[in-house]
């Protein structure tokens, strides 16, 4: 304890008396003294730290707490000495007061790469165990912590230690990109070929990565910049056709090319691109070809060429030009896309008699222009021989033209159109024929070819186009070979037409208080000077009602000078052409009241032929026929038929029209008399006001229980036993006056007077009783439907009543209710009224 006090006093006195020399400072925060950097080192490095107790008493400064922070450590990469090797001792100043231990973590310790470093937990010595490659791990950052040994409590904040790996020149430079370059052939000296890109893994910016470029081969053709690596040409004689690829050796060396530097080598390939420095060349110095005369569109010669430039490029593809001898356009030349040869064609026939040989000159070019050379395009002569062919005769000219006046006399010689044999130059044995003569105006002499007028030539004919008439002729030699020619006849105009008015009438509209006028227009088919201008005048022997004045060269104004009635007027007008050729023409002028230039009433007379008369009479005939039909219809209109009650009718069953009598029904039994009936107009009226049937059993409706106003019953009677019902009602003993019921009210005097009435009634009752026994059974299907059926009641209060076949019987003739049935029944009402 005494030693610590003495030491403290010494340090304080020394710092006060000689602060620059001692360099120790007192930290009041953690009661420790910190010595100068070059003072006491723990483990060979760091600041010396002396920790003591806080002095008691006034006059001492309070020290501040200081973090332990050692400087970065440096390790040389690829260390080749003995390993492991201690690097530095890391000590916390808290170990003065506590018993502590240290821990370390981070890359190189417990992270990849594991096992490079370790830290002694007691002494804090940092040790490296393996050689380190800086290019892989340029630095490490490790975390060091300090703990109290007994409580495992951190006595100080963790510290980050940085370990930098110092670089060694252990990596040679390498090429970054492929050494492939292209430069055009015949390039000038100094032309850039390409750039060599290199890199070095050593420390950037150091001498270890300063690269020097050089060529070890090809220095006569190419050069390289030692610092940038740009390759350039050193000659302008590079020829792709001689050698298209050059390989040179490139060396790259670090340390700026010093002998101690590391180096690498690579093979750079330099290709020469093509330029059109070689024109096409011909295999021969001249070519010969032959062709028959009159041949065309035929290949006569193939001309091969050679070209050293790159194949299938514009520098190689040939283009041929006929530079001489094709002034008439008889030839053409093309390029074969597969072989690059020239193909010479004849396109127009050649004439042996005119030219037996044709000399051509063909020049071969390329699609691209020549460059990098002084050579010129090459040409080659072509000699084309024309061979003779026996040809047909040829006219002196393909087309001949003659001028002829129209209306020239027939037989007049126009000219002679002859032909000769191309080989003999003679016309002997040649015959002439017309090939086409649309109007038949010309005759051609068969032996001489003379052309004469056959019919009158008219310039105004539609065969003449623009004053010209065309015909074709042919010549035939002794070998039946033919030649053709064209004759053009120019027709001169003659004054053979006079001015005329176009057909039709002119409309002159009446105007109140003034004389009207119309415009006359004349036409002449001739040409000038045989046509317009025309002169118009009124003949001297006219009636003086009209005057004419000139309007223009082809028209005049016609005006009446006196009041004229409406209608058609024929006005004579003298019209002459420029030569005074003309005659009186009649102008048809209609005077009328107009609206919009159109006559309101033209007062024209109409003439009808047979069809016109028939068209006028046809409506009258139709009206007459219609009247006859109406009269016939009215005459045959049916009156209402009055039904007379026969003595043997029975008053119940009515006759009806049937197609045939029934199989089991006696026709004499059908006439059933009506009891107490009287005949009325249009129907039968019953004397039985209430004919209801009596009975207790009722299940199906058969008869009637309610009485209509005309005496017939409408609704049915129901019974469960049809046979029982009819037998009881038609029994002879029950049908008398004593058994008919209270509602029958028969007239016994009428019954006594007509004994046959009761006999017929009983006979019918007997028949019906026998027949109706079969109803409702399946013994005979023929009778199953042969009975009276009930119809559905349509409603109550209908003024029309039933529309059945017998609805008219027993009623009066009042049909006014039909007017209220609506439009759906109008047709039915009309039929009922007519009948």
PDB file of C-alpha atoms in Angstrom, residues 383-519:
ATOM      1  CA  UNK A 383     -18.692 -12.572-131.888  1.00  0.00           C
ATOM      2  CA  UNK A 384     -22.312 -13.627-132.637  1.00  0.00           C
ATOM      3  CA  UNK A 385     -22.833 -15.396-135.982  1.00  0.00           C
ATOM      4  CA  UNK A 386     -26.336 -15.260-137.494  1.00  0.00           C
ATOM      5  CA  UNK A 387     -27.283 -18.361-139.531  1.00  0.00           C
ATOM      6  CA  UNK A 388     -29.674 -18.228-142.479  1.00  0.00           C
ATOM      7  CA  UNK A 389     -33.202 -19.633-142.389  1.00  0.00           C
ATOM      8  CA  UNK A 390     -35.593 -19.961-145.336  1.00  0.00           C
ATOM      9  CA  UNK A 391     -38.105 -17.201-144.642  1.00  0.00           C
ATOM     10  CA  UNK A 392     -41.371 -16.123-146.115  1.00  0.00           C
ATOM     11  CA  UNK A 393     -41.751 -13.097-148.379  1.00  0.00           C
ATOM     12  CA  UNK A 394     -41.379  -9.668-146.907  1.00  0.00           C
ATOM     13  CA  UNK A 395     -43.255  -6.551-147.955  1.00  0.00           C
ATOM     14  CA  UNK A 396     -41.270  -3.517-148.945  1.00  0.00           C
ATOM     15  CA  UNK A 397     -42.326  -1.977-145.627  1.00  0.00           C
ATOM     16  CA  UNK A 398     -44.229  -3.405-142.652  1.00  0.00           C
ATOM     17  CA  UNK A 399     -46.757  -0.577-142.991  1.00  0.00           C
ATOM     18  CA  UNK A 400     -47.689   1.522-146.013  1.00  0.00           C
ATOM     19  CA  UNK A 401     -49.875   4.636-146.080  1.00  0.00           C
ATOM     20  CA  UNK A 402     -51.982   6.016-148.986  1.00  0.00           C
ATOM     21  CA  UNK A 403     -54.133   9.148-149.120  1.00  0.00           C
ATOM     22  CA  UNK A 404     -57.489   8.833-150.891  1.00  0.00           C
ATOM     23  CA  UNK A 405     -60.398  11.251-151.244  1.00  0.00           C
ATOM     24  CA  UNK A 406     -63.777   9.986-150.201  1.00  0.00           C
ATOM     25  CA  UNK A 407     -66.342   9.177-152.875  1.00  0.00           C
ATOM     26  CA  UNK A 408     -63.537   8.431-155.350  1.00  0.00           C
ATOM     27  CA  UNK A 409     -64.647   6.404-158.331  1.00  0.00           C
ATOM     28  CA  UNK A 410     -64.597   2.623-158.125  1.00  0.00           C
ATOM     29  CA  UNK A 411     -61.625   1.019-159.828  1.00  0.00           C
ATOM     30  CA  UNK A 412     -59.303   3.892-159.086  1.00  0.00           C
ATOM     31  CA  UNK A 413     -55.727   2.674-158.429  1.00  0.00           C
ATOM     32  CA  UNK A 414     -54.589   3.623-154.947  1.00  0.00           C
ATOM     33  CA  UNK A 415     -51.093   2.099-155.044  1.00  0.00           C
ATOM     34  CA  UNK A 416     -49.116  -1.136-155.210  1.00  0.00           C
ATOM     35  CA  UNK A 417     -47.987  -3.019-152.106  1.00  0.00           C
ATOM     36  CA  UNK A 418     -45.546  -5.767-153.108  1.00  0.00           C
ATOM     37  CA  UNK A 419     -43.211  -8.213-151.357  1.00  0.00           C
ATOM     38  CA  UNK A 420     -39.900  -9.932-152.142  1.00  0.00           C
ATOM     39  CA  UNK A 421     -38.171 -13.143-151.087  1.00  0.00           C
ATOM     40  CA  UNK A 422     -35.471 -12.229-148.517  1.00  0.00           C
ATOM     41  CA  UNK A 423     -33.022 -14.768-149.950  1.00  0.00           C
ATOM     42  CA  UNK A 424     -33.495 -14.078-153.699  1.00  0.00           C
ATOM     43  CA  UNK A 425     -34.628 -10.456-153.443  1.00  0.00           C
ATOM     44  CA  UNK A 426     -37.213 -11.276-156.135  1.00  0.00           C
ATOM     45  CA  UNK A 427     -41.020 -11.009-156.263  1.00  0.00           C
ATOM     46  CA  UNK A 428     -41.461 -13.868-158.703  1.00  0.00           C
ATOM     47  CA  UNK A 429     -44.028 -16.451-157.722  1.00  0.00           C
ATOM     48  CA  UNK A 430     -45.467 -14.387-154.855  1.00  0.00           C
ATOM     49  CA  UNK A 431     -49.265 -14.108-154.566  1.00  0.00           C
ATOM     50  CA  UNK A 432     -51.176 -11.444-152.608  1.00  0.00           C
ATOM     51  CA  UNK A 433     -54.346 -11.719-150.566  1.00  0.00           C
ATOM     52  CA  UNK A 434     -56.408  -9.459-148.354  1.00  0.00           C
ATOM     53  CA  UNK A 435     -56.323 -10.534-144.757  1.00  0.00           C
ATOM     54  CA  UNK A 436     -58.850  -8.008-143.448  1.00  0.00           C
ATOM     55  CA  UNK A 437     -60.908  -5.307-145.183  1.00  0.00           C
ATOM     56  CA  UNK A 438     -63.770  -4.417-142.789  1.00  0.00           C
ATOM     57  CA  UNK A 439     -65.755  -2.198-145.189  1.00  0.00           C
ATOM     58  CA  UNK A 440     -64.842  -4.042-148.401  1.00  0.00           C
ATOM     59  CA  UNK A 441     -63.623  -0.825-150.002  1.00  0.00           C
ATOM     60  CA  UNK A 442     -60.353  -2.132-151.555  1.00  0.00           C
ATOM     61  CA  UNK A 443     -59.450  -4.844-154.067  1.00  0.00           C
ATOM     62  CA  UNK A 444     -55.887  -6.246-154.243  1.00  0.00           C
ATOM     63  CA  UNK A 445     -54.452  -7.741-157.397  1.00  0.00           C
ATOM     64  CA  UNK A 446     -53.329 -11.292-156.660  1.00  0.00           C
ATOM     65  CA  UNK A 447     -50.150 -11.232-158.736  1.00  0.00           C
ATOM     66  CA  UNK A 448     -48.989  -7.619-158.595  1.00  0.00           C
ATOM     67  CA  UNK A 449     -50.304  -6.364-155.245  1.00  0.00           C
ATOM     68  CA  UNK A 450     -52.079  -3.385-156.848  1.00  0.00           C
ATOM     69  CA  UNK A 451     -54.745  -1.776-154.624  1.00  0.00           C
ATOM     70  CA  UNK A 452     -57.911  -0.410-156.266  1.00  0.00           C
ATOM     71  CA  UNK A 453     -61.179   1.103-155.007  1.00  0.00           C
ATOM     72  CA  UNK A 454     -63.939  -1.510-154.885  1.00  0.00           C
ATOM     73  CA  UNK A 455     -66.772   0.464-153.211  1.00  0.00           C
ATOM     74  CA  UNK A 456     -67.487   4.070-152.325  1.00  0.00           C
ATOM     75  CA  UNK A 457     -65.210   5.300-149.574  1.00  0.00           C
ATOM     76  CA  UNK A 458     -67.052   7.428-147.025  1.00  0.00           C
ATOM     77  CA  UNK A 459     -65.053   9.383-144.491  1.00  0.00           C
ATOM     78  CA  UNK A 460     -68.110   9.670-142.281  1.00  0.00           C
ATOM     79  CA  UNK A 461     -68.391   5.871-142.002  1.00  0.00           C
ATOM     80  CA  UNK A 462     -67.871   4.250-138.605  1.00  0.00           C
ATOM     81  CA  UNK A 463     -65.077   2.158-140.162  1.00  0.00           C
ATOM     82  CA  UNK A 464     -62.980   5.302-140.385  1.00  0.00           C
ATOM     83  CA  UNK A 465     -61.191   6.210-137.132  1.00  0.00           C
ATOM     84  CA  UNK A 466     -59.573   9.646-136.961  1.00  0.00           C
ATOM     85  CA  UNK A 467     -59.791   9.899-140.733  1.00  0.00           C
ATOM     86  CA  UNK A 468     -57.900   6.598-141.306  1.00  0.00           C
ATOM     87  CA  UNK A 469     -58.991   3.202-142.576  1.00  0.00           C
ATOM     88  CA  UNK A 470     -56.810   0.137-141.881  1.00  0.00           C
ATOM     89  CA  UNK A 471     -56.555  -3.163-143.730  1.00  0.00           C
ATOM     90  CA  UNK A 472     -54.052  -6.020-143.582  1.00  0.00           C
ATOM     91  CA  UNK A 473     -52.703  -8.101-146.464  1.00  0.00           C
ATOM     92  CA  UNK A 474     -50.445 -11.124-146.806  1.00  0.00           C
ATOM     93  CA  UNK A 475     -47.991 -12.460-149.394  1.00  0.00           C
ATOM     94  CA  UNK A 476     -47.449 -16.181-150.046  1.00  0.00           C
ATOM     95  CA  UNK A 477     -44.428 -17.648-151.892  1.00  0.00           C
ATOM     96  CA  UNK A 478     -44.115 -20.948-153.743  1.00  0.00           C
ATOM     97  CA  UNK A 479     -43.181 -22.805-150.537  1.00  0.00           C
ATOM     98  CA  UNK A 480     -46.368 -21.579-148.834  1.00  0.00           C
ATOM     99  CA  UNK A 481     -44.419 -19.319-146.483  1.00  0.00           C
ATOM    100  CA  UNK A 482     -46.242 -16.092-145.774  1.00  0.00           C
ATOM    101  CA  UNK A 483     -45.521 -12.533-144.869  1.00  0.00           C
ATOM    102  CA  UNK A 484     -47.947  -9.866-143.705  1.00  0.00           C
ATOM    103  CA  UNK A 485     -48.266  -6.112-144.001  1.00  0.00           C
ATOM    104  CA  UNK A 486     -50.616  -3.274-143.060  1.00  0.00           C
ATOM    105  CA  UNK A 487     -52.189  -0.724-145.404  1.00  0.00           C
ATOM    106  CA  UNK A 488     -53.351   2.565-143.897  1.00  0.00           C
ATOM    107  CA  UNK A 489     -55.682   4.644-146.071  1.00  0.00           C
ATOM    108  CA  UNK A 490     -55.988   8.285-145.095  1.00  0.00           C
ATOM    109  CA  UNK A 491     -59.443   9.430-146.274  1.00  0.00           C
ATOM    110  CA  UNK A 492     -59.654  13.073-147.323  1.00  0.00           C
ATOM    111  CA  UNK A 493     -62.921  14.855-146.699  1.00  0.00           C
ATOM    112  CA  UNK A 494     -65.271  16.081-149.444  1.00  0.00           C
ATOM    113  CA  UNK A 495     -68.253  18.412-149.132  1.00  0.00           C
ATOM    114  CA  UNK A 496     -70.779  15.617-149.456  1.00  0.00           C
ATOM    115  CA  UNK A 497     -72.963  16.516-146.482  1.00  0.00           C
ATOM    116  CA  UNK A 498     -75.157  19.579-145.922  1.00  0.00           C
ATOM    117  CA  UNK A 499     -76.175  21.168-142.609  1.00  0.00           C
ATOM    118  CA  UNK A 500     -79.286  19.646-141.047  1.00  0.00           C
ATOM    119  CA  UNK A 501     -81.382  20.089-137.921  1.00  0.00           C
ATOM    120  CA  UNK A 502     -81.403  17.275-135.355  1.00  0.00           C
ATOM    121  CA  UNK A 503     -84.697  15.327-135.271  1.00  0.00           C
ATOM    122  CA  UNK A 504     -87.328  16.370-132.749  1.00  0.00           C
ATOM    123  CA  UNK A 505     -89.465  19.386-131.979  1.00  0.00           C
ATOM    124  CA  UNK A 506     -88.597  22.722-130.413  1.00  0.00           C
ATOM    125  CA  UNK A 507     -90.684  24.130-127.566  1.00  0.00           C
ATOM    126  CA  UNK A 508     -91.615  27.816-127.723  1.00  0.00           C
ATOM    127  CA  UNK A 509     -93.255  28.975-124.522  1.00  0.00           C
ATOM    128  CA  UNK A 510     -95.964  31.615-124.819  1.00  0.00           C
ATOM    129  CA  UNK A 511     -95.306  34.867-123.009  1.00  0.00           C
ATOM    130  CA  UNK A 512     -97.889  37.529-122.365  1.00  0.00           C
ATOM    131  CA  UNK A 513     -97.260  40.662-124.446  1.00  0.00           C
ATOM    132  CA  UNK A 514     -94.102  39.486-126.278  1.00  0.00           C
ATOM    133  CA  UNK A 515     -93.017  37.243-129.117  1.00  0.00           C
ATOM    134  CA  UNK A 516     -91.229  34.067-128.183  1.00  0.00           C
ATOM    135  CA  UNK A 517     -88.099  32.580-129.765  1.00  0.00           C
ATOM    136  CA  UNK A 518     -86.185  29.298-129.947  1.00  0.00           C
ATOM    137  CA  UNK A 519     -82.578  28.372-130.712  1.00  0.00           C
TER     138      UNK A 519
END
